[in-house]
mmCIF file of C-alpha atoms in Angstrom:
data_model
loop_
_atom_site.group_PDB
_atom_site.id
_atom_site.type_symbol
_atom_site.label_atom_id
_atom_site.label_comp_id
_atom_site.label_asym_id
_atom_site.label_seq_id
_atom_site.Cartn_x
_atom_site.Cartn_y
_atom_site.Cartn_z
ATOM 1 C CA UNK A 1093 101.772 118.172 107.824
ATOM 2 C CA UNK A 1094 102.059 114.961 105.767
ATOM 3 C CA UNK A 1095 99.623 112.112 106.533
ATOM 4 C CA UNK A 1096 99.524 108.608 105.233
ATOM 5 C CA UNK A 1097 95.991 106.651 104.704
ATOM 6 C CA UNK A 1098 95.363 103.153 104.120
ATOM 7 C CA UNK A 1099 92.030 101.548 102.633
ATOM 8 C CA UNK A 1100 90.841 98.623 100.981
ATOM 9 C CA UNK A 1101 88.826 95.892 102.161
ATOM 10 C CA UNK A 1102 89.077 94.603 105.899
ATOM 11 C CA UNK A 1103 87.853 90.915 104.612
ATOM 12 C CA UNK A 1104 90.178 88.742 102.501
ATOM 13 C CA UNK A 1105 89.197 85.059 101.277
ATOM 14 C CA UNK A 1106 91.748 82.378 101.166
ATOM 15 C CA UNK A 1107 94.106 82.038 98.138
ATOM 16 C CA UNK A 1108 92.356 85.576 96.628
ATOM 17 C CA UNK A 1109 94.541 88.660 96.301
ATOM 18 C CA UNK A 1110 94.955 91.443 99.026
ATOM 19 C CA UNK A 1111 95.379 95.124 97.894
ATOM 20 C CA UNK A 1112 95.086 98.163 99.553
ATOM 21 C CA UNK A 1113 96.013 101.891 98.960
ATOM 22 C CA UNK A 1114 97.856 104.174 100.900
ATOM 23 C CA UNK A 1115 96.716 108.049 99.875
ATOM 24 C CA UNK A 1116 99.621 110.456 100.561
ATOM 25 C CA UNK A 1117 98.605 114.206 101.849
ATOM 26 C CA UNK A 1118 101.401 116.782 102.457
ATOM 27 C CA UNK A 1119 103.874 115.295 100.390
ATOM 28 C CA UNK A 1120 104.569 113.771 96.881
ATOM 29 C CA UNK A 1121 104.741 109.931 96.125
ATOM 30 C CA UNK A 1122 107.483 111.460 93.125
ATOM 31 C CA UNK A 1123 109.510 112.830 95.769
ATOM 32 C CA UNK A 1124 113.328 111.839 95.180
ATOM 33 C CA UNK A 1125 114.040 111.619 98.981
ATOM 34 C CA UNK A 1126 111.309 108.765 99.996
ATOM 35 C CA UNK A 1127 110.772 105.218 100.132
ATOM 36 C CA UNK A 1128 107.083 104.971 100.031
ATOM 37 C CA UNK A 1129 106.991 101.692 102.300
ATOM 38 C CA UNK A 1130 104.407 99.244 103.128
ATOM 39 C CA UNK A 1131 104.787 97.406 107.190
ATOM 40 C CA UNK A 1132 103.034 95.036 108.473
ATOM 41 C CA UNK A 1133 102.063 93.335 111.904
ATOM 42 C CA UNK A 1134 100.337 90.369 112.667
ATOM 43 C CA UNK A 1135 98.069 90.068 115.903
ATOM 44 C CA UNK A 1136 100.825 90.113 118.656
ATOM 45 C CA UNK A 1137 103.377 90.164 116.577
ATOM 46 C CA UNK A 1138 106.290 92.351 115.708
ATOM 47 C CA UNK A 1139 107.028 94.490 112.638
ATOM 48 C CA UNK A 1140 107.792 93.179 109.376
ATOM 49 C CA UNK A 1141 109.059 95.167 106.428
ATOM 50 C CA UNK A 1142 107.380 94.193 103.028
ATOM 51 C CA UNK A 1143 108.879 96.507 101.041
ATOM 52 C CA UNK A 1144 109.142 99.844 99.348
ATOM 53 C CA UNK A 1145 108.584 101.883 96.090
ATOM 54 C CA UNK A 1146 110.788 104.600 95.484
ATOM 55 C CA UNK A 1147 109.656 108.053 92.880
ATOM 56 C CA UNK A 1148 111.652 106.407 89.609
ATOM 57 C CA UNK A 1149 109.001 103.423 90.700
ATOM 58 C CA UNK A 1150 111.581 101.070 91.494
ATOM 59 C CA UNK A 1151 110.611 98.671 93.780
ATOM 60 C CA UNK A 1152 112.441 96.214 96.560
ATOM 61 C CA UNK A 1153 110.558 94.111 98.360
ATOM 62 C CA UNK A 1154 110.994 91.097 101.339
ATOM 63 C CA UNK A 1155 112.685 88.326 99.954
ATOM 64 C CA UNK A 1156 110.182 86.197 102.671
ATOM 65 C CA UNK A 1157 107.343 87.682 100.448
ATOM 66 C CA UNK A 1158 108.517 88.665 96.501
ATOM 67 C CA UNK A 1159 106.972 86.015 94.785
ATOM 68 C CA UNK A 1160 103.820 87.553 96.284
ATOM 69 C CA UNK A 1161 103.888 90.570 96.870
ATOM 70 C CA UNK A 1162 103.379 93.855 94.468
ATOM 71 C CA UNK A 1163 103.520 97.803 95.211
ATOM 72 C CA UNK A 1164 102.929 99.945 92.269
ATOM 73 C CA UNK A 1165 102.186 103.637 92.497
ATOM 74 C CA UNK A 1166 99.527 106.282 90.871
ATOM 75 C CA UNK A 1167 101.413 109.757 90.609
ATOM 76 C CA UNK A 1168 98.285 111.388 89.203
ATOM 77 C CA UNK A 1169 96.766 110.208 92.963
ATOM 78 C CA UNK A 1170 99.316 110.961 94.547
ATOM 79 C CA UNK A 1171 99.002 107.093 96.205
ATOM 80 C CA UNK A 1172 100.932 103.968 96.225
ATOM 81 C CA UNK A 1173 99.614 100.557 96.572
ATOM 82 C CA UNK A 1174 100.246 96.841 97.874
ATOM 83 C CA UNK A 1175 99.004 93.816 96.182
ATOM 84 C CA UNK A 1176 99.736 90.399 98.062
ATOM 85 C CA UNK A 1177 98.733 87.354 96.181
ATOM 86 C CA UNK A 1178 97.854 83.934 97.566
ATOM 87 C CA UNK A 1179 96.943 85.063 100.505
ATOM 88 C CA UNK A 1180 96.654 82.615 103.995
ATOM 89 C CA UNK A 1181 95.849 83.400 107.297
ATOM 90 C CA UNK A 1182 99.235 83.947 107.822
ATOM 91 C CA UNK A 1183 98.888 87.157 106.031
ATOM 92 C CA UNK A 1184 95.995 88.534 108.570
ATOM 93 C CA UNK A 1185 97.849 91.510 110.122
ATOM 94 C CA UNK A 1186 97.957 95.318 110.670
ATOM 95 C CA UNK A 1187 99.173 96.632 107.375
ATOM 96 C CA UNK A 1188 100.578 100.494 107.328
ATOM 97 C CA UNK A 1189 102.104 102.521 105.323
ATOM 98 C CA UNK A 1190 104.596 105.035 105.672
ATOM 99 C CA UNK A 1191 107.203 107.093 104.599
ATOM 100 C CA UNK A 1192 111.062 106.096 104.836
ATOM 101 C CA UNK A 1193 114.155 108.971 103.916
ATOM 102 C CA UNK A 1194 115.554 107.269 101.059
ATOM 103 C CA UNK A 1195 119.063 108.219 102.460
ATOM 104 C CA UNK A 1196 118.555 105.519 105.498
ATOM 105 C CA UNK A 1197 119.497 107.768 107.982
ATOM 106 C CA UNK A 1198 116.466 109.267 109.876
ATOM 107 C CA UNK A 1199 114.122 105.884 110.196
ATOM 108 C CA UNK A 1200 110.614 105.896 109.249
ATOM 109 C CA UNK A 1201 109.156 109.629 110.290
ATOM 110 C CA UNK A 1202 105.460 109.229 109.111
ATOM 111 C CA UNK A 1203 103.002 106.109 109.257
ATOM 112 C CA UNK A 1204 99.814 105.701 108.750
ATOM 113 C CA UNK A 1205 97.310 105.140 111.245
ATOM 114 C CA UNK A 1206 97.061 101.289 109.758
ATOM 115 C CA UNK A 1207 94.673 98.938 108.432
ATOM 116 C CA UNK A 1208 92.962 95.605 109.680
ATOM 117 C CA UNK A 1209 92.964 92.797 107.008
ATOM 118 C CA UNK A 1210 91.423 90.051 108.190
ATOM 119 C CA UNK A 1211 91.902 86.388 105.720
ATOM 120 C CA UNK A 1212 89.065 84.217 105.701
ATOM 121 C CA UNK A 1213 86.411 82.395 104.205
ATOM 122 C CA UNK B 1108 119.811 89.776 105.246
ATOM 123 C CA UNK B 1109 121.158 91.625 108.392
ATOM 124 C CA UNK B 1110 119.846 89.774 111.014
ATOM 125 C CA UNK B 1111 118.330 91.693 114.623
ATOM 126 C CA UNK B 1112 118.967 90.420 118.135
ATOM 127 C CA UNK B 1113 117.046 92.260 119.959
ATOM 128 C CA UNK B 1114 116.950 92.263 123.942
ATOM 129 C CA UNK B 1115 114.945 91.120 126.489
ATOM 130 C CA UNK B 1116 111.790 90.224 124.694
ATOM 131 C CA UNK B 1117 109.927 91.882 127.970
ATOM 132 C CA UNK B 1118 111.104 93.965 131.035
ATOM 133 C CA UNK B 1119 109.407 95.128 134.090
ATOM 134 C CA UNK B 1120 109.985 98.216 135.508
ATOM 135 C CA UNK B 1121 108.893 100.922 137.800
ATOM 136 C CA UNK B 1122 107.786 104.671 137.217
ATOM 137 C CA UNK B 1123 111.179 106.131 137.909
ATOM 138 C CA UNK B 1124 113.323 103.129 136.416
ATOM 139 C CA UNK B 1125 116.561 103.202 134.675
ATOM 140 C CA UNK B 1126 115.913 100.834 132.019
ATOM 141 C CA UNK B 1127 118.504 99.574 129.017
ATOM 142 C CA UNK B 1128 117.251 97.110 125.658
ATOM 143 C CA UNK B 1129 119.828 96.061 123.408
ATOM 144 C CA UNK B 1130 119.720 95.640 119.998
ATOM 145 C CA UNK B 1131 122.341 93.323 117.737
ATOM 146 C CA UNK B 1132 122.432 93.169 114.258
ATOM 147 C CA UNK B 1133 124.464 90.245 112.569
ATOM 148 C CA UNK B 1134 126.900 92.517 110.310
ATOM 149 C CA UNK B 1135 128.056 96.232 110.944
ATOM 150 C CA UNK B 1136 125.513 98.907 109.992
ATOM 151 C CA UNK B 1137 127.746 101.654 111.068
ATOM 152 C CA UNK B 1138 124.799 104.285 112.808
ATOM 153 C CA UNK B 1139 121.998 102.985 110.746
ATOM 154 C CA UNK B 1140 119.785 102.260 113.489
ATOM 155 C CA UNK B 1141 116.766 103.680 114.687
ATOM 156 C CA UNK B 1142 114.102 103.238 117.923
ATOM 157 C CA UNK B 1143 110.434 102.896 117.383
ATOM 158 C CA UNK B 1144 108.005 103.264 120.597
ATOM 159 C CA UNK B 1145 104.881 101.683 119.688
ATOM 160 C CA UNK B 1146 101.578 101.731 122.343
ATOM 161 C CA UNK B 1147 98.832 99.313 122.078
ATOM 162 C CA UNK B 1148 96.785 99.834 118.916
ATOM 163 C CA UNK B 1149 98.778 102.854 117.499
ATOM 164 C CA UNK B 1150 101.362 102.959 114.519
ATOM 165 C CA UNK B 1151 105.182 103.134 116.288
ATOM 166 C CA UNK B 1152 107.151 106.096 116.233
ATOM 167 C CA UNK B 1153 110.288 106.824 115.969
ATOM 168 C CA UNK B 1154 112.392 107.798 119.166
ATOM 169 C CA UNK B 1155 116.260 108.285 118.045
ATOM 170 C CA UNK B 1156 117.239 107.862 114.476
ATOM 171 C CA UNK B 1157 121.014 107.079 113.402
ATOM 172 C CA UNK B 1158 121.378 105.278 116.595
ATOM 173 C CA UNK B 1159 122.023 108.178 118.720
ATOM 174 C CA UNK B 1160 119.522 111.418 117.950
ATOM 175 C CA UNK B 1161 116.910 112.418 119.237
ATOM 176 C CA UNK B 1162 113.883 112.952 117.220
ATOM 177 C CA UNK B 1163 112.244 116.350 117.265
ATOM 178 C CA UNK B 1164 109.913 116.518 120.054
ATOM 179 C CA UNK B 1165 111.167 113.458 122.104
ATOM 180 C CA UNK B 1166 111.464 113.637 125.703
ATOM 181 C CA UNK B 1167 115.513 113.890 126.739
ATOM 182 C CA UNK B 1168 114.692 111.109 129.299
ATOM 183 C CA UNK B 1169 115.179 108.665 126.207
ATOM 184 C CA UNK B 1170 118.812 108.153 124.644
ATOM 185 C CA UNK B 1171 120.719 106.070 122.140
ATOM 186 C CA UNK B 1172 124.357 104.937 121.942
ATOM 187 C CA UNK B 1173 126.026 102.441 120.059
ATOM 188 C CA UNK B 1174 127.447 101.787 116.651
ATOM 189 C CA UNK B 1175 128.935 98.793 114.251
ATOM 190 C CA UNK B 1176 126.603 95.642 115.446
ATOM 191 C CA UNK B 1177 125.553 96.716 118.948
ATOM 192 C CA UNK B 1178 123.259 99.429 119.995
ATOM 193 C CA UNK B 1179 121.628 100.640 123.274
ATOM 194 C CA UNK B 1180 118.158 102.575 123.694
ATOM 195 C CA UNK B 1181 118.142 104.089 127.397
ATOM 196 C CA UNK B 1182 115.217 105.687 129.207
ATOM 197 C CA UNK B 1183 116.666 107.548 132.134
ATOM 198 C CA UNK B 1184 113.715 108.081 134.309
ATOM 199 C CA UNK B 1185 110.768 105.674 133.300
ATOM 200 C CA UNK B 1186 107.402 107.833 133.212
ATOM 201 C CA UNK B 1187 103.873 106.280 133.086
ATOM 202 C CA UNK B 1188 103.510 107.384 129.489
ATOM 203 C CA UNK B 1189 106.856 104.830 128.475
ATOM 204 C CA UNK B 1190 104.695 101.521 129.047
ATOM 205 C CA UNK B 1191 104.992 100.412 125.510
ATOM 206 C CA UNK B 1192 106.932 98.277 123.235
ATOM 207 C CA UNK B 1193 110.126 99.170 121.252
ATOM 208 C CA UNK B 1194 111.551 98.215 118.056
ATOM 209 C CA UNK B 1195 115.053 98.786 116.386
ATOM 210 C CA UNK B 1196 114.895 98.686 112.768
ATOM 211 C CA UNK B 1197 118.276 99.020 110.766
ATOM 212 C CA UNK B 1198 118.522 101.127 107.444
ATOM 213 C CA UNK B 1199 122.251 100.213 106.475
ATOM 214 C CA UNK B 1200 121.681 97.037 103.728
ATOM 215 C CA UNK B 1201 119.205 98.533 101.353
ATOM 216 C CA UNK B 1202 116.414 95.775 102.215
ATOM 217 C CA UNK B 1203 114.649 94.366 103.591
ATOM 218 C CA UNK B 1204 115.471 97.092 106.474
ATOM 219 C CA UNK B 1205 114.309 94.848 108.955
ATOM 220 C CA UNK B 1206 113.421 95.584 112.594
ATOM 221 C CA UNK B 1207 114.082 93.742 115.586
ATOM 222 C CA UNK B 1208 111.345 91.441 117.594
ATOM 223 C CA UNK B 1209 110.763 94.157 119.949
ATOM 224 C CA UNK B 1210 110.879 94.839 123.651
ATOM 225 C CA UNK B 1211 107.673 95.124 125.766
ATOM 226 C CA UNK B 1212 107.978 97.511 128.887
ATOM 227 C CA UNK B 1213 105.577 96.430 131.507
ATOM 228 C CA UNK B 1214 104.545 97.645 135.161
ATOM 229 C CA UNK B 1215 106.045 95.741 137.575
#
């Protein structure tokens, strides 16, 4: 059974970087058939893609976001991670991660339970 | 970017219900669509992937159809359990695979 975690912290200042880490169980993040993905949601809000890390550690993110945003991965964890610079209050959202077939064809079949991060001073 | 239209923003319906949302994307995607059901404070799932199957352990009552730039989730029967709010996402342009605004079932 594969499950996704986030942590990191819940609180983010103004302008300071957000970063959180999604632990993989059940699976690999070096996988060939994955886009290790990071989602997010603001309060009330719909879904927004921020992008994706794939086992070669390629990366693709949100054009909206890439001068921000950063998703790097630790094999030896077996976890990837998001790093979102700069951040506003804009940014305060859900954040998940989850697991997307690399092939595009059968959607996003595992998610994490997500994460609160909350920006302000 | 592929752009989503997705439709109505909100619906209200009855336990028993035949109810349709509509999803548009701006350029063809072929089948690369999928249906998320997300309920109030959990992660969405997905429903159909490739715009028309079912995923493993999803209630028949739910269907897709559709293909190019215009795509159709159906729930034949509405049970209590539905009340939630669904998102298409497409997979066809690399990224951003971007979903739609979502649909929000509600009691009537």
């Amino acid at each position: 059974q594969v499950q996704l975690q986030e942590s990191g912290p819940g609180l983010v200042k103004p302008s300071e970087t957000l970063s959180l880490t999604c632990t993989i169980s059940g699976d690999s993040v070096s996988s060939a058939n994955y886009y290790w993905t990071w989602i997010r949601q603001s309060p009330g809000k719909g879904l927004e893609w921020l992008g994706c890390i794939y086992y070669s550690e390629n990366t693709n993110y949100n054009p909206s976001l890439k001068s921000r945003v950063t998703i790097s991965v630790d094999k030896s964890k077996n976890q990837f991670s998001l790093k979102l610079s700069s951040v506003t209050a804009a940014d305060t959202a859900v954040y998940y991660c989850a697991r997307d077939r690399s092939n595009g064809w059968y959607g996003i079949d595992y998610w994490g339970q997500g994460t609160l991060v909350t920006v302000s001073s | 970017d592929i752009q989503m239209t997705q439709s109505p923003s909100s619906l209200s319906a009855s336990v028993g219900d035949r109810v349709t949302i509509t999803c548009r994307t701006s350029q063809n995607i072929g089948s690369y669509l999928h249906w998320y059901q997300q309920k109030a404070g959990k992660a969405p799932k997905v429903l159909i992937y490739a715009a028309s199957n079912l995923q493993t352990g999803v209630p028949s009552r739910f269907s897709g159809s559709g293909s190019g730039t215009d795509f159709t989730l159906t729930i034949s029967s509405l049970q209590p359990e539905d009340f939630a709010t669904y998102y298409c996402q497409q997979t066809y342009s690399d990224f951003p695979r971007t979903f739609g605004q979502g649909t929000k079932v509600e009691t009537k």
